[in-house]
Every structure is written in structure tokens, then in C-alpha cells.
Coordinates of C-alpha atoms and ligand atoms in Angstrom, one line a residue:
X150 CA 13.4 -1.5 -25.2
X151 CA 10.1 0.2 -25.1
X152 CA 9.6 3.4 -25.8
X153 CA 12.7 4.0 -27.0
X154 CA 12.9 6.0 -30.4
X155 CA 14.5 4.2 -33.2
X156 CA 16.9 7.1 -33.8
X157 CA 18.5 7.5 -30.1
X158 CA 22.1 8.0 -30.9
X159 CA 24.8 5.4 -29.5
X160 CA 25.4 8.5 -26.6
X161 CA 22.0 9.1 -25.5
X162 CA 22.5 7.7 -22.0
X163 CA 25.4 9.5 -21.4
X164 CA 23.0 13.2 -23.1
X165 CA 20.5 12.1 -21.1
X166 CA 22.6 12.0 -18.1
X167 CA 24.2 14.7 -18.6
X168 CA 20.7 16.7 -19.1
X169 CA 19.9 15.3 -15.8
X170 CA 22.4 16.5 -13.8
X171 CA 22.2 19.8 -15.4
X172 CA 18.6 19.9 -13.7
X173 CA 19.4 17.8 -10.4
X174 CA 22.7 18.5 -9.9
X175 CA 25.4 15.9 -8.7
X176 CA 23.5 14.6 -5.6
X177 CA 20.8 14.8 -7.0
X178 CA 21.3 11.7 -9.8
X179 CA 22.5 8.0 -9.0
X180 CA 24.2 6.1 -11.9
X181 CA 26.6 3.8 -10.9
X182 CA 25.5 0.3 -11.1
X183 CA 26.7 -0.6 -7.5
X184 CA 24.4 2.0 -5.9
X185 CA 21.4 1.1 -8.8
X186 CA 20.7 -2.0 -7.4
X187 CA 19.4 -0.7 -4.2
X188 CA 16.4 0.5 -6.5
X189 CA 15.8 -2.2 -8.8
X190 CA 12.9 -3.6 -6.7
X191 CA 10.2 -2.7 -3.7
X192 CA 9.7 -5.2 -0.9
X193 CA 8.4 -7.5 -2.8
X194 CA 11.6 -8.8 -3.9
X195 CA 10.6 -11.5 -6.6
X196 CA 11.2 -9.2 -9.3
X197 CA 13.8 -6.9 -10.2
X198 CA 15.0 -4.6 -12.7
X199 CA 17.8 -2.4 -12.5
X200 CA 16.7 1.6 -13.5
X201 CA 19.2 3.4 -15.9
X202 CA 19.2 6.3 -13.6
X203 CA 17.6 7.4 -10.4
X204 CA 16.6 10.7 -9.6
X205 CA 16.2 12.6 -6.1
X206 CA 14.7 15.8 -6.6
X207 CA 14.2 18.3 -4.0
X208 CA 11.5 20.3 -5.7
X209 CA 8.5 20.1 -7.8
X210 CA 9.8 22.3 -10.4
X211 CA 12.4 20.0 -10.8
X212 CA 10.4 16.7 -10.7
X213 CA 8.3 18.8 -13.6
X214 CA 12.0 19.6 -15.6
X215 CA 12.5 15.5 -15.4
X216 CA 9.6 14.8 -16.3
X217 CA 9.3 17.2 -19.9
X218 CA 12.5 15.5 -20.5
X219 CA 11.5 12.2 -20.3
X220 CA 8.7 12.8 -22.6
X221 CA 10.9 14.5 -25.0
X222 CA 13.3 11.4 -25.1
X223 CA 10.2 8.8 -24.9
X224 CA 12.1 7.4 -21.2
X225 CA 9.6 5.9 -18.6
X226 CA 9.6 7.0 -15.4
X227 CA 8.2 4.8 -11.7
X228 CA 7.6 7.3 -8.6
X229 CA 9.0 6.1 -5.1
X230 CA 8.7 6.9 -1.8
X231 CA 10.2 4.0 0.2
X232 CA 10.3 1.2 -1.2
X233 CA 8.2 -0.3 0.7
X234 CA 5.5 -1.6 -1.6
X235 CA 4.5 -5.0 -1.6
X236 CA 3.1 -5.4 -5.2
X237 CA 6.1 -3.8 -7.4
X238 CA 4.4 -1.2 -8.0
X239 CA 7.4 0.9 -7.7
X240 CA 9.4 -2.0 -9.5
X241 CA 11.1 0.2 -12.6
X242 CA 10.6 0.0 -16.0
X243 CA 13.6 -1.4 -18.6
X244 CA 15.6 1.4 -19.9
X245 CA 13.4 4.2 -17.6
X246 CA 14.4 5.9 -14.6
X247 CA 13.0 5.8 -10.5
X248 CA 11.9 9.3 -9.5
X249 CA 12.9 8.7 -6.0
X250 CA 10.5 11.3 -3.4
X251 CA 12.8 10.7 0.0
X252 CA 14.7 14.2 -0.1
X253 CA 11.4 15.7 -0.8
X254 CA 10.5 15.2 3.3
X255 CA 9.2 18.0 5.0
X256 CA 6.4 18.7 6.9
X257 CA 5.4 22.6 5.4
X258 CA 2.7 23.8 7.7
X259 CA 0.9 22.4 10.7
X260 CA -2.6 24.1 11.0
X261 CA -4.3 22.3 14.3
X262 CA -7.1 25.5 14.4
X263 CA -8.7 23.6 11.2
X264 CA -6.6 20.1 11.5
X265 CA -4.7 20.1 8.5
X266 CA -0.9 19.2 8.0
X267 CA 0.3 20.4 4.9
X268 CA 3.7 17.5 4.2
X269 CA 5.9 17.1 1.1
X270 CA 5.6 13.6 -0.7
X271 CA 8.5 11.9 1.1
X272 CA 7.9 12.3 4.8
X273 CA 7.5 9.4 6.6
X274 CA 3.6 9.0 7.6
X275 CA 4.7 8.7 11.4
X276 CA 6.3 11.7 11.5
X277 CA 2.5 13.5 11.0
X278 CA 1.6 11.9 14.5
X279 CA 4.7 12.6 15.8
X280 CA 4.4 16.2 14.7
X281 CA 0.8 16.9 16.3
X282 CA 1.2 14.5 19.2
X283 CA 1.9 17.3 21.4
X284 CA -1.4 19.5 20.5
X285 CA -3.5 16.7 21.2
X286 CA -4.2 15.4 17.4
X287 CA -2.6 12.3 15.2
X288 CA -3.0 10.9 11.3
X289 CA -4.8 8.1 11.5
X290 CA -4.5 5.9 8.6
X291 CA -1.5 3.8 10.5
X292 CA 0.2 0.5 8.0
X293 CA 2.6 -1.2 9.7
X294 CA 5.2 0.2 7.7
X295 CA 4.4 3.4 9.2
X296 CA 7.5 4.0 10.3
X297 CA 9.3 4.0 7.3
X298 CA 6.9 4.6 4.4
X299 CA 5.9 7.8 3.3
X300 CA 2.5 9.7 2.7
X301 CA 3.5 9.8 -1.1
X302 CA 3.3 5.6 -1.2
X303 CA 0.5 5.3 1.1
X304 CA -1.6 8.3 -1.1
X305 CA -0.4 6.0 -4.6
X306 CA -1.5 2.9 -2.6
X307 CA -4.6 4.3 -0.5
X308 CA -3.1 2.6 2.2
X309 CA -4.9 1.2 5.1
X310 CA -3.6 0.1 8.7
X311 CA -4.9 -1.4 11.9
X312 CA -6.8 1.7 13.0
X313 CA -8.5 1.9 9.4
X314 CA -11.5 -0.2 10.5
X315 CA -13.3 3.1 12.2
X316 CA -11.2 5.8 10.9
X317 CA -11.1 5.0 6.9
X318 CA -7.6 4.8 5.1
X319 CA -5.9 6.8 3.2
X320 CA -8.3 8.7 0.6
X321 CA -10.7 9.3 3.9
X322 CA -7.9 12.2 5.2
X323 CA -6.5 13.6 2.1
X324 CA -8.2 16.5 1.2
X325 CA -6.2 17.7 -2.0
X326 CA -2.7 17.4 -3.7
X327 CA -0.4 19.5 -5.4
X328 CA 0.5 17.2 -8.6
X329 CA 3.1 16.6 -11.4
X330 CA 1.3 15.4 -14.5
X331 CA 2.6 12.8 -16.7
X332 CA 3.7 15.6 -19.0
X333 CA 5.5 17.8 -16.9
X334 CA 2.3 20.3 -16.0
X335 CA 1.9 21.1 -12.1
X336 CA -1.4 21.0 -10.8
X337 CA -3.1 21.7 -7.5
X338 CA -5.7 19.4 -6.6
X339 CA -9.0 19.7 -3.9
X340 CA -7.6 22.5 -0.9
X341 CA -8.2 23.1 2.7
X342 CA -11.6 22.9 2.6
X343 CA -13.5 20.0 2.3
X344 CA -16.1 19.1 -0.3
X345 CA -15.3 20.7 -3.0
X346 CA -17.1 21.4 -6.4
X347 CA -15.9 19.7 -9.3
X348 CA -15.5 16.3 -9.8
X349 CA -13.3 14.5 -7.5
X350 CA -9.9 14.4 -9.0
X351 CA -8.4 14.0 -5.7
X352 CA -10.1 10.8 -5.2
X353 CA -8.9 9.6 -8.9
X354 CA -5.3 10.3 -8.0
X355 CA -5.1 8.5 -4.0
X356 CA -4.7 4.7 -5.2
X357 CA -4.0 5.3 -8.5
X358 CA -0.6 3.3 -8.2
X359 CA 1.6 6.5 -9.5
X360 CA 0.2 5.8 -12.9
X361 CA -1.4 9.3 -13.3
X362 CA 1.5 11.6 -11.8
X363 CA 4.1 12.4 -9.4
X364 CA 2.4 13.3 -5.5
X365 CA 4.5 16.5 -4.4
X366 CA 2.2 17.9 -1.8
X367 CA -0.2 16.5 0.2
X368 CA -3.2 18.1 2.6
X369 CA -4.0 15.8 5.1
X370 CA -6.9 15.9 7.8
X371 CA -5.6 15.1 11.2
X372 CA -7.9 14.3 14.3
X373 CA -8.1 14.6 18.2
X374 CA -6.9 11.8 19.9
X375 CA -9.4 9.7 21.8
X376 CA -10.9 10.3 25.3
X377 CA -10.1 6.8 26.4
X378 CA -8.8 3.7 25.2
X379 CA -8.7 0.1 25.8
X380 CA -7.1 -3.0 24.4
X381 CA -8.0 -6.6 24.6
X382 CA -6.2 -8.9 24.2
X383 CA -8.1 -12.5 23.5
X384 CA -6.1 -16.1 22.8
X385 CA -8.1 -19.1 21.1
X386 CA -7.4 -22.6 20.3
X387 CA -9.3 -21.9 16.9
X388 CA -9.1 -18.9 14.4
X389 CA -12.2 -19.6 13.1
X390 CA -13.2 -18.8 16.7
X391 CA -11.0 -15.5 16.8
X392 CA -13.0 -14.7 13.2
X393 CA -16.5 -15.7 14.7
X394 CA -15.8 -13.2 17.5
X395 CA -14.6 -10.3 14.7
X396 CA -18.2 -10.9 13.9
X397 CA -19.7 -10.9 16.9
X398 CA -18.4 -8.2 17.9
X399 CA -19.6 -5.8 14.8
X400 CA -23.0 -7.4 15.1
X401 CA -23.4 -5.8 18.8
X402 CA -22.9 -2.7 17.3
X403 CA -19.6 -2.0 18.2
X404 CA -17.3 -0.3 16.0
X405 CA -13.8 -1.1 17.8
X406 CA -10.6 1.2 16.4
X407 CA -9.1 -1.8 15.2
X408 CA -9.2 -5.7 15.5
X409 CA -6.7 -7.9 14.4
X410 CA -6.4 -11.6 14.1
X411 CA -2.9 -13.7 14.1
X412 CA -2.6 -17.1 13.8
X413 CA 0.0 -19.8 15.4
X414 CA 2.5 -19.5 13.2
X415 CA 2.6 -15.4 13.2
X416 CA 2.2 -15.6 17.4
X417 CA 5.0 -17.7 17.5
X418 CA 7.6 -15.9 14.7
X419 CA 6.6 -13.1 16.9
X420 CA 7.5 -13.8 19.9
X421 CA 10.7 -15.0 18.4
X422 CA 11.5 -11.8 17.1
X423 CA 10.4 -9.3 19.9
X424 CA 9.3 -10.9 22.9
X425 CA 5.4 -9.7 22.5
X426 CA 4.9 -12.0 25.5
X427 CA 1.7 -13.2 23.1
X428 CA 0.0 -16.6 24.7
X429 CA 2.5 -19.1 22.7
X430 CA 0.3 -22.3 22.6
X431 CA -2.9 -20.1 21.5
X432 CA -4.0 -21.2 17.9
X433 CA -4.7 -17.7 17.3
X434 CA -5.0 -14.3 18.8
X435 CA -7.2 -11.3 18.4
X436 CA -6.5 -7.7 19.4
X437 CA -9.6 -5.8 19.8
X438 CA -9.2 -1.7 20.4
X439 CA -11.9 0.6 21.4
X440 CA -11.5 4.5 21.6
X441 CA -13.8 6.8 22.3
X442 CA -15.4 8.9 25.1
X443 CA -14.7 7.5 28.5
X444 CA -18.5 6.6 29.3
X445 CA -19.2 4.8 25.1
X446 CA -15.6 2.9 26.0
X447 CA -16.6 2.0 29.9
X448 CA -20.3 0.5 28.1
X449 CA -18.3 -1.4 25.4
X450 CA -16.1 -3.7 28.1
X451 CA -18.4 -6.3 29.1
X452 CA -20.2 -6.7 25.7
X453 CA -16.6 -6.7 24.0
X454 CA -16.0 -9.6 27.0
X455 CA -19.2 -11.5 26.3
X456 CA -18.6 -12.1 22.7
X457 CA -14.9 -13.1 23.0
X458 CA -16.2 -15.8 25.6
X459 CA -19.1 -17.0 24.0
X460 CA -16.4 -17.4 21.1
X461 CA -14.0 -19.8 23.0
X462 CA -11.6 -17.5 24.0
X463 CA -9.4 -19.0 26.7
X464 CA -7.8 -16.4 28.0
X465 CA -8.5 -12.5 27.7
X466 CA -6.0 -9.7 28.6
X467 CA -6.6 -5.8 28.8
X468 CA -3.8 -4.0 28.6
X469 CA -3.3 -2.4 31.7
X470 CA -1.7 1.1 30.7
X471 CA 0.0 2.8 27.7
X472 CA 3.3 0.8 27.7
X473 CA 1.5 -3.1 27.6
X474 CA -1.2 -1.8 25.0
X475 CA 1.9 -0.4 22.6
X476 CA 4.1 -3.8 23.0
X477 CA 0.6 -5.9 22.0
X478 CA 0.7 -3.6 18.9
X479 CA 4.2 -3.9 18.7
X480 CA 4.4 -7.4 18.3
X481 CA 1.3 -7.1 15.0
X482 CA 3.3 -4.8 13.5
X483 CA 6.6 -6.7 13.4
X484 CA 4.5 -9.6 12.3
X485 CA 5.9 -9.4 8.5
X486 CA 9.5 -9.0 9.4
X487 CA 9.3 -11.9 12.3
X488 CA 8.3 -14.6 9.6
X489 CA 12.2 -14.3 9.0
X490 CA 12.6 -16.6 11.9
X491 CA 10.6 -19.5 11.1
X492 CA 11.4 -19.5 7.3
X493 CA 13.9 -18.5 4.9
X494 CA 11.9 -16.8 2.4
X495 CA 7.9 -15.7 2.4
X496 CA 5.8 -14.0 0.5
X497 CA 2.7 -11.8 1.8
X498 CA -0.4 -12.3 0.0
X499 CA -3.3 -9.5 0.5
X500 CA -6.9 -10.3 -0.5
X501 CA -10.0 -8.4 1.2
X502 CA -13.5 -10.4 2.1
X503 CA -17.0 -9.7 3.3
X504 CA -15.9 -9.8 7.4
X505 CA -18.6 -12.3 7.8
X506 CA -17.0 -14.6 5.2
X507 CA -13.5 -15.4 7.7
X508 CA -14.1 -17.9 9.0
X509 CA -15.2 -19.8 5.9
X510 CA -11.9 -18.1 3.7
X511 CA -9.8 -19.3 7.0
X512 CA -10.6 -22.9 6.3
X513 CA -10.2 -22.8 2.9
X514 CA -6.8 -21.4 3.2
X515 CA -6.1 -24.1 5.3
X516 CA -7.3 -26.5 3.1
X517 CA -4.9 -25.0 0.4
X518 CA -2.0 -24.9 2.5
X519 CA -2.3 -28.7 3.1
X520 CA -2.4 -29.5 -0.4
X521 CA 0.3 -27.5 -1.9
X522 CA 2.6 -28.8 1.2
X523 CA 3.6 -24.6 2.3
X524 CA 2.8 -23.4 5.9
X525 CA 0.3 -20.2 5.6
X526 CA 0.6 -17.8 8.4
X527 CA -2.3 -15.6 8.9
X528 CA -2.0 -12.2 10.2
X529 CA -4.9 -9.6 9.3
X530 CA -6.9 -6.8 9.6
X531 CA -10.0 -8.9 10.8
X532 CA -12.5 -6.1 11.5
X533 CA -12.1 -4.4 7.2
X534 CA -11.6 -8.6 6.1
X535 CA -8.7 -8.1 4.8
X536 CA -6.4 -10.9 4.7
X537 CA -2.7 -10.9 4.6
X538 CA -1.7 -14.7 4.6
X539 CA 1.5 -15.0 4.2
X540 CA 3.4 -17.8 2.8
X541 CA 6.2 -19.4 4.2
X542 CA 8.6 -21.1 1.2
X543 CA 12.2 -21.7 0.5
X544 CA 13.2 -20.5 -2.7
X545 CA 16.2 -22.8 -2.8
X546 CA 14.3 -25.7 -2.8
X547 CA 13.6 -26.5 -6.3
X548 CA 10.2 -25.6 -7.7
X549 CA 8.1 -24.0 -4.5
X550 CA 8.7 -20.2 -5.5
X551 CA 6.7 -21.4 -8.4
X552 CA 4.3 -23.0 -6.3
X553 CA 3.8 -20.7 -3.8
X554 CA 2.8 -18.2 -6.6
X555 CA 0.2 -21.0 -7.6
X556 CA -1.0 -21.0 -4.0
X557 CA -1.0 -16.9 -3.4
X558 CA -3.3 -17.0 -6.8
X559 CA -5.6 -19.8 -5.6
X560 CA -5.8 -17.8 -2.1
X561 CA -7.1 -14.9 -4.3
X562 CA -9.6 -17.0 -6.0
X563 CA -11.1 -17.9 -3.3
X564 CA -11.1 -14.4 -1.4
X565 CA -13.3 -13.6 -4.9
X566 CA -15.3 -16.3 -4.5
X567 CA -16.3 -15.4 -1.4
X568 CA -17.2 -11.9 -3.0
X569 CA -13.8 -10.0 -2.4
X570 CA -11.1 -8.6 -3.8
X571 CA -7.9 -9.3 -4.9
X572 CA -6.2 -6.6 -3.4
X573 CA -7.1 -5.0 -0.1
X574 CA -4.3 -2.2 0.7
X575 CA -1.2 -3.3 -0.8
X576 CA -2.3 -2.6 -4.7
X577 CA -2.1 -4.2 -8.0
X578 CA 1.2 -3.0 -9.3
X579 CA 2.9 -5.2 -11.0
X580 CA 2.4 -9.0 -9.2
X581 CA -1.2 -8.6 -9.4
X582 CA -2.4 -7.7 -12.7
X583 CA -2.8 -10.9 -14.1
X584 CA -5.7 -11.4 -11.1
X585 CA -7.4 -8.6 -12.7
X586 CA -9.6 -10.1 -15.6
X587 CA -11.0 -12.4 -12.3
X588 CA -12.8 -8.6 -11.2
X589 CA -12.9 -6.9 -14.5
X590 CA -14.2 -7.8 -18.1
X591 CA -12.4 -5.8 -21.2
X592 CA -14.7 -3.4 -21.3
X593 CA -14.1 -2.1 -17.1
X594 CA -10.4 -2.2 -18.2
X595 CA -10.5 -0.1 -21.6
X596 CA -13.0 2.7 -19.5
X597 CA -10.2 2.6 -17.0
X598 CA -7.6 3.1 -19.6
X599 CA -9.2 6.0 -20.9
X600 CA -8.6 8.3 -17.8
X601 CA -5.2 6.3 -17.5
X602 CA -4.3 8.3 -21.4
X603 CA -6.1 11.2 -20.6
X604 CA -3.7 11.8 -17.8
X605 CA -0.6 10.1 -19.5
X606 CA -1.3 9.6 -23.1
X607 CA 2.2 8.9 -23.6
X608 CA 2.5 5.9 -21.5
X609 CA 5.5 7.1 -19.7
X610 CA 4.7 7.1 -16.1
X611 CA 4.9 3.7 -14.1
X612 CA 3.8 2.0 -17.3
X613 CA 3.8 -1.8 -17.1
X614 CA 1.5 -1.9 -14.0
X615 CA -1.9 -2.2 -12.9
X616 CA -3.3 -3.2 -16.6
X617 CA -3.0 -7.2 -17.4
X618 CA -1.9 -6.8 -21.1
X619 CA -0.5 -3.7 -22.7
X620 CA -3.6 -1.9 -23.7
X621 CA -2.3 2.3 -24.8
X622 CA -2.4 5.4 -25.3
X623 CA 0.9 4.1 -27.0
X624 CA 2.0 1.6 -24.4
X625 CA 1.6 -1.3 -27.0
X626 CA 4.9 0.1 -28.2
X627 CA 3.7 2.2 -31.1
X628 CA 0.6 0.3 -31.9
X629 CA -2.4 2.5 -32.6
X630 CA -4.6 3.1 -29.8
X631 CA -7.5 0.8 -30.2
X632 CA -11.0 2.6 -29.6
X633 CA -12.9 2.3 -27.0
X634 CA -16.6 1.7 -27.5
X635 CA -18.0 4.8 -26.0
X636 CA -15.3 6.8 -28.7
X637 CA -16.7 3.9 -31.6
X638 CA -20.6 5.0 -30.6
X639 CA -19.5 8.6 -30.4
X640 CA -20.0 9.3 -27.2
X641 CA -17.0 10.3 -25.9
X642 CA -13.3 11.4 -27.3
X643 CA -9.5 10.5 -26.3
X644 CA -7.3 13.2 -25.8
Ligands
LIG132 C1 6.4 -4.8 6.8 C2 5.4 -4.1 6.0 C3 4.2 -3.9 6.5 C4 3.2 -3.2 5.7 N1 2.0 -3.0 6.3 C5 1.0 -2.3 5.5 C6 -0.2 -2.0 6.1 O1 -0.5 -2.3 7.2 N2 -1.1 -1.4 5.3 C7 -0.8 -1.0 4.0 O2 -1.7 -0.4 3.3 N3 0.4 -1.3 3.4 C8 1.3 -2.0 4.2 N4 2.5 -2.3 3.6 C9 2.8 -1.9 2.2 C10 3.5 -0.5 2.0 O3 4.2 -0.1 3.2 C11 2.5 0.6 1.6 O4 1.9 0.3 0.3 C12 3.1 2.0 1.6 O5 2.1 2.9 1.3 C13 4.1 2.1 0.5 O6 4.8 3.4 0.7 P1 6.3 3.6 0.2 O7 6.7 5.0 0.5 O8 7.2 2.6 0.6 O9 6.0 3.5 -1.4 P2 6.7 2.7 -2.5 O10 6.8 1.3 -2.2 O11 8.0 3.4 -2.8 O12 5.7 2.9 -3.8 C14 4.4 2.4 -3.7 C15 3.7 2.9 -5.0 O13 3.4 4.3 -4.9 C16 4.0 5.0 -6.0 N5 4.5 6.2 -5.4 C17 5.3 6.4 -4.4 N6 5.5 7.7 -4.2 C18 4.7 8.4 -5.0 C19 4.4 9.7 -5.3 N7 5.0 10.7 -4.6 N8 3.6 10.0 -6.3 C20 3.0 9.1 -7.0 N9 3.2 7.8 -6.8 C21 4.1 7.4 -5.9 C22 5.0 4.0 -6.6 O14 5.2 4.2 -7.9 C23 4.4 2.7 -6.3 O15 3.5 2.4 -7.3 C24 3.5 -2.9 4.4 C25 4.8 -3.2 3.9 C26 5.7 -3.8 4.6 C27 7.0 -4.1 4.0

């Protein structure tokens, strides 16, 4: 009961309700139990917890009204786009509500003469592409959700994809934001233009994990598509060979679109699923994409060649025209979703290393995987090292949910180790903060909490992520705010 006031009559749900839909209106508020448990997790379904009330507003004014009211009745509140998270960071908060962004989806202005799309929160980030495709442009930053999350998630979660590795992810093509802050205020963030003066508040916001305010516009930069493009397609008995060639391939100089790495388990569930026609007895595969000018793509071949032999690959396919390179992309991003055919239940890990550290990390996850007794798919972004094993369990056999979270943490220990991180695109949120004290000592987290209050001094919006232990603002439940030591030297002030 956090952040509830001591004196909330017996009513209040049914006021605050009722104050809700005076703002909303009937569709916009969901408060039947039935239809509440679609929201009382993300995709990482390990933990749940049912909302009182969800909200679907269709404007920023009215996310704004929601919000003041929440701070006057002391209610959390957890932004959403799609659910489609994969570290509860949109998991809600007990007794707090889900501000859900989906019927905030349009796209308000294409600008191709200066390659900006101007979208609303909720639009789905393929629908960017989709929507310049025709001009000659697309949005690059591409997870393989991409065709059901929406910019608002992916700007909370500075989300990455397979064509991150040259383009950048998220915070690389957002160029500002229009914003509701934790206490109701709208602000406009960055513009059009890019490089602005001032310090970089749109920066702060993309991959803050909706802890510093509702997303309700979005300026993204969009690009030309590529002259030329070419797909390999290598299979080797060994993925410490497909890493060595990730490598290799970098060290000639070459910086390919994307390059991904799955291993046996992920070519098989694959194939399963969507007949990706992926070399079945290969111990792993790696897709390598270059784009580019025709002449840059034409040089690239036979070095891109050389390295995957000189790596063991044993068999190497190009993808001979549009359709064949979109099914061997096709097949990577189904690879979460296939793992439903060769286990019951699995959970999808997602650690980031120094690329010339995979091979290393990939026998030491192997190592790990033997000991605990669970199968470890491997399916990754190879060319940004960043990991997504994934761990195949069965949670009705007693015991190994438990251990498979003692295996995902090890798997992070060792991505650290190996000078990583523990998250590489999927966030913190709420699965992951007690990895954080392996990156950050008291003092990182308390400077970090001091822009978290500035913004939301409260503790109201998405609280209960991110942070390890309840450090406030008032988050503590009422416990004073302890100071931080720049504040204790003088140095600086809370607001
Ligand atoms: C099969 C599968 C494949 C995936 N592949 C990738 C991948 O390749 N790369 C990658 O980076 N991720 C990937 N993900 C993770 C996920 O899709 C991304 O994190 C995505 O950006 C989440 O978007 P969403 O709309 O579903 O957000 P949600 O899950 O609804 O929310 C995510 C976070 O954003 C916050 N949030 C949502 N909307 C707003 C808003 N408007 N304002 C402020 N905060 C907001 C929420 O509070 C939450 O903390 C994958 C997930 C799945 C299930």
C-alpha cells in the first residue's frame, strides 16, 4: 500500500474512478478484473501484478489531467506501449494504475525534405518504415518486436535491433520529444533541428525506463535506404567460430549493417516454427549484412568471404534477391517466439560484452549451462556483443524457475566480468535491479536518484524500478529523503 494516504476514505477507488472517467470517458478506462489481467505484466511473465485501473488516453492533455490527479491522490502510475518489455519495466505498481499509450498511434507529419517523421507515442515502430518506404527512406533502429512495439517503449528502453550495429539505436534518431512530467506539466523537448543548445534533456529522457515522464510525441530522423545490399549467410560446427569471424570481420574494417549469431538450439526451434530453411546440423549460424554504395558493397564480398572461411565456416549462402534475404531475417526474428517448440517455458537473458570477448563469454555460458543441468540457446546481436541467451526451463518441474534465475544472474556475472553490462537493450526495470550494485557503488545510484526526484520528486511514476532498494524523493514510503553528499558538501540542492 505505498503511497497511499492514511486518510483515503473506504470509497476512494470508486472517487477515483469516477474522476477518471470524467477525464477519459467510458472507453477510455478499464476496470473490471477480467479485462485487468491482460495488464498485470509485460513479456516477461514471471511477475505480475494486477493495476487498479488502466487508462487509454487519446491525448496529452489528458495523460497530463491523469497524471495531476494521481499526484493529488498520492496513486502511482507505469507508462505502456505494448507490453512488450522484457525486464517489467512496465510491470504496475500495487494499488497504481497502467497509462496505456496504444490509442495514442498516429503518425502526425512526415517531412522527407529534412527526414523527419513526427509519430504519437503508441505507433508501432514498423509503421515509420512502412510510412516512408515509398519515398525512398526507413527508421532504422529495427528490435525484433518491431512489429508490434511502439516508438514510446523502444524511446523508454533505447532500444536496439539487428541493423543497430552501423546505424546506432534508439537515442541516435530521436531528435526531441514532447513530454508529460511526473507532475502533470507538458514539456517539449530538443526540435527539428539537430544539435541543440542546452544540455541534453532529450538524451536523459530516451532509456530512462518511463521513470521521468510520459513520451507523447516523438521526432525521429529517418534515412535513405541503401544503394545495395547483400546477405550472407554462414553455418559452423562451432559458435566460437561464428564469434571469431564477428571479429574478424570488424578487424578488416568492415562495418556490416548487422551480424547475428544463433546457435543449435535457436537454428533448430527455428526451423520448427517457420521453415527458415537454416542449415539444421550447423552448431551455429551467422548472418552478416552489408549495405552501402554498390562499388563499397561489391569490395566487401570476398574479404566478408575470406574471414568466414578462414573461421571454419562450412557452408556460406548469399541471399540471392529480396525475398531469400527477408526469410533469413525472418527466421532471427521469430527466434524468441520459436523457443516455444523445444521447451515449455524460457526466459531471455540480455547482457552486452566487448565483441572481442564472445567467444570467451560463449564458453563460459556453456560451462554454466552444464552445471546447472538447463539448455542455453544463444541467439545475439554479435557485431554490438550483445547477448541474448535464452534459457530453456520448465517451470512445473519443481525448483528450476528458481534456478534458472540463479543461472540468468551468473550469465550476467560473467558478461561483467568480461567488462560488460548487465543490460544491453532490454533495460533494467524491474528483473534487473538487484544486478545493479555489480555496475554501480551507492554513491553512482544516489547522483542518479537526484535527477530521478528532480523530475518526479513524488515518486509516482514507474516507481519500484531501475533502483535496487527504495532510495526517495519519498519512495521509501514517507521516510525523509536522505542527502546526498554533493547536497551534505553544499554543492548542490534537491528540488
Ligand atoms: C520477441 C521479442 C523480441 C524483442 N527484440 C528486441 C530487440 O531486438 N531489441 C530490443 O531492444 N528489444 C527487444 N525486445 C524488447 C521490447 O520489444 C522493447 O524493449 C520495446 O522497446 C518495448 O516496447 P513496448 O511498446 O512493448 O513497451 P512496453 O513493454 O510497454 O514498455 C517498456 C518500458 O517503456 C515504458 N514506456 C512505454 N511507453 C512509454 C511512454 N510513452 N513514455 C514513457 N515510458 C514508456 C514502460 O513504462 C516500460 O518501462 C523484444 C521483445 C520481444 C517480446
Amino acid at each position: 500500500m505505498r503511497n497511499q494516504p492514511a486518510n483515503k476514505s473506504i470509497n476512494w477507488k470508486n472517487q477515483f474512478r469516477e474522476r477518471l472517467f470524467q477525464i477519459l470517458g467510458k472507453e477510455g478506462l478499464i476496470s473490471s478484473p477480467d479485462e485487468l489481467i491482460a495488464y498485470e505484466c509485460d513479456a516477461l511473465t514471471a511477475y505480475s501484478i494486477k493495476p487498479i485501473f488502466v487508462v487509454l488516453p487519446r491525448s496529452t492533455k489528458e495523460i497530463s489531467e491523469v497524471i495531476q490527479l494521481c499526484n493529488k491522490e498520492k496513486i502511482p502510475f507505469v507508462p505502456r506501449g505494448a507490453g512488450t518489455g522484457l525486464s517489467g519495466g512496465a510491470l504496475p505498481t500495487e494499488e497504481g494504475i497502467v497509462i496505456s499509450l496504444t490509442r495514442m498511434n498516429r503518425i502526425l507529419e512526415i517531412d522527407i525534405e529534412n527526414q523527419r517523421v513526427i509519430v504519437e507515442p503508441g505507433v508501432i515502430n514498423a509503421w515509420v518504415t512502412d510510412a516512408v518506404s515509398s519515398s525512398g527512406y526507413y527508421y532504422a533502429p529495427d528490435p525484433s518486436s518491431q512489429i508490434v512495439c511502439t516508438v514510446g517503449g523502444n524511446v523508454a528502453e533505447n532500444s536496439g535491433g539487428v541493423h543497430c550495429l552501423k546505424y546506432g539505436v534508439t537515442t541516435n534518431h530521436v531528435l526531441g520529444l514532447e513530454v508529460v512530467l511526473p507532475n502533470g506539466e507538458i514539456v517539449e523537448l530538443g526540435g527539428k533541428t539537430a544539435d541543440r543548445p542546452g544540455y541534453d534533456i532529450v538524451g536523459l529522457l530516451v532509456g530512462s525506463e518511463g521513470l521521468l515522464g510520459i513520451v507523447t510525441k516523438v521526432i525521429l530522423r529517418i534515412i535513405r535506404k541503401p544503394e545495395s545490399v547483400k546477405t550472407f549467410l554462414a553455418a559452423f560446427d562451432k559458435i566460437e567460430d561464428a564469434g571469431g569471424a564477428v571479429s574478424g570481420i570488424t578487424a578488416k574494417g568492415i562495418i556490416p549493417a548487422g551480424m547475428e549469431i544463433m546457435d543449435y538450439f535457436s537454428i533448430k526451434a527455428v526451423n520448427m516454427a517457420i521453415q527458415a530453411g537454416y542449415p539444421d546440423d550447423a552448431g551455429a549460424i551467422l548472418l552478416v549484412e552489408l549495405d552501402g554504395p554498390i562499388d563499397e558493397i561489391e569490395a566487401g564480398i570476398p574479404l566478408v568471404l575470406e574471414v568466414l572461411k578462414e573461421n571454419n565456416a562450412k557452408e556460406i549462402r548469399i541471399a540471392k534477391d529480396d525475398e531469400e534475404r527477408a526469410l533469413f531475417w525472418k527466421g532471427r526474428k521469430s527466434a524468441f517466439a520459436a523457443m516455444g517448440r523445444i521447451s515449455p517455458d524460457y526466459y531471455v537473458q540480455d547482457g552486452v560484452i566487448p565483441r572481442s570477448k564472445l567467444p570467451q563469454v560463449l564458453r563460459e555460458i556453456n560451462v554454466l549451462s552444464k552445471e546447472y543441468g538447463l539448455r542455453v540457446a544463444n541467439v545475439f546481436h554479435a557485431g554490438d556483443g550483445n547477448l541474448h541467451p535464452l534459457i530453456l526451463y520448465n517451470s512445473s518441474v519443481t525448483g528450476e524457475t528458481e534456478k534458472t534465475g540463479e543461472l540468468a544472474g551468473d550469465i550476467l556475472k560473467v558478461c561483467v566480468d568480461a567488462g560488460g553490462s548487465i543490460t544491453g537493450e532490454h533495460g533494467v526495470g524491474y528483473d534487473k535491479k538487484r544486478f545493479i550494485p555489480s555496475m554501480f557503488n551507492e554513491t553512482d545510484l544516489d547522483t542518479m536518484n537526484l535527477v530521478r526526484c528532480s523530475f518526479d520528486p513524488n515518486g509516482l511514476c514507474n516507481p519500484g524500478k531501475l533502483f535496487p532498494t527504495p532510495r526517495t524523493c519519498v519512495e521509501q514510503g514517507g521516510q525523509a529523503y536522505e542527502m546526498h553528499p554533493i547536497q551534505k558538501a553544499g554543492m548542490g540542492e534537491m528540488y
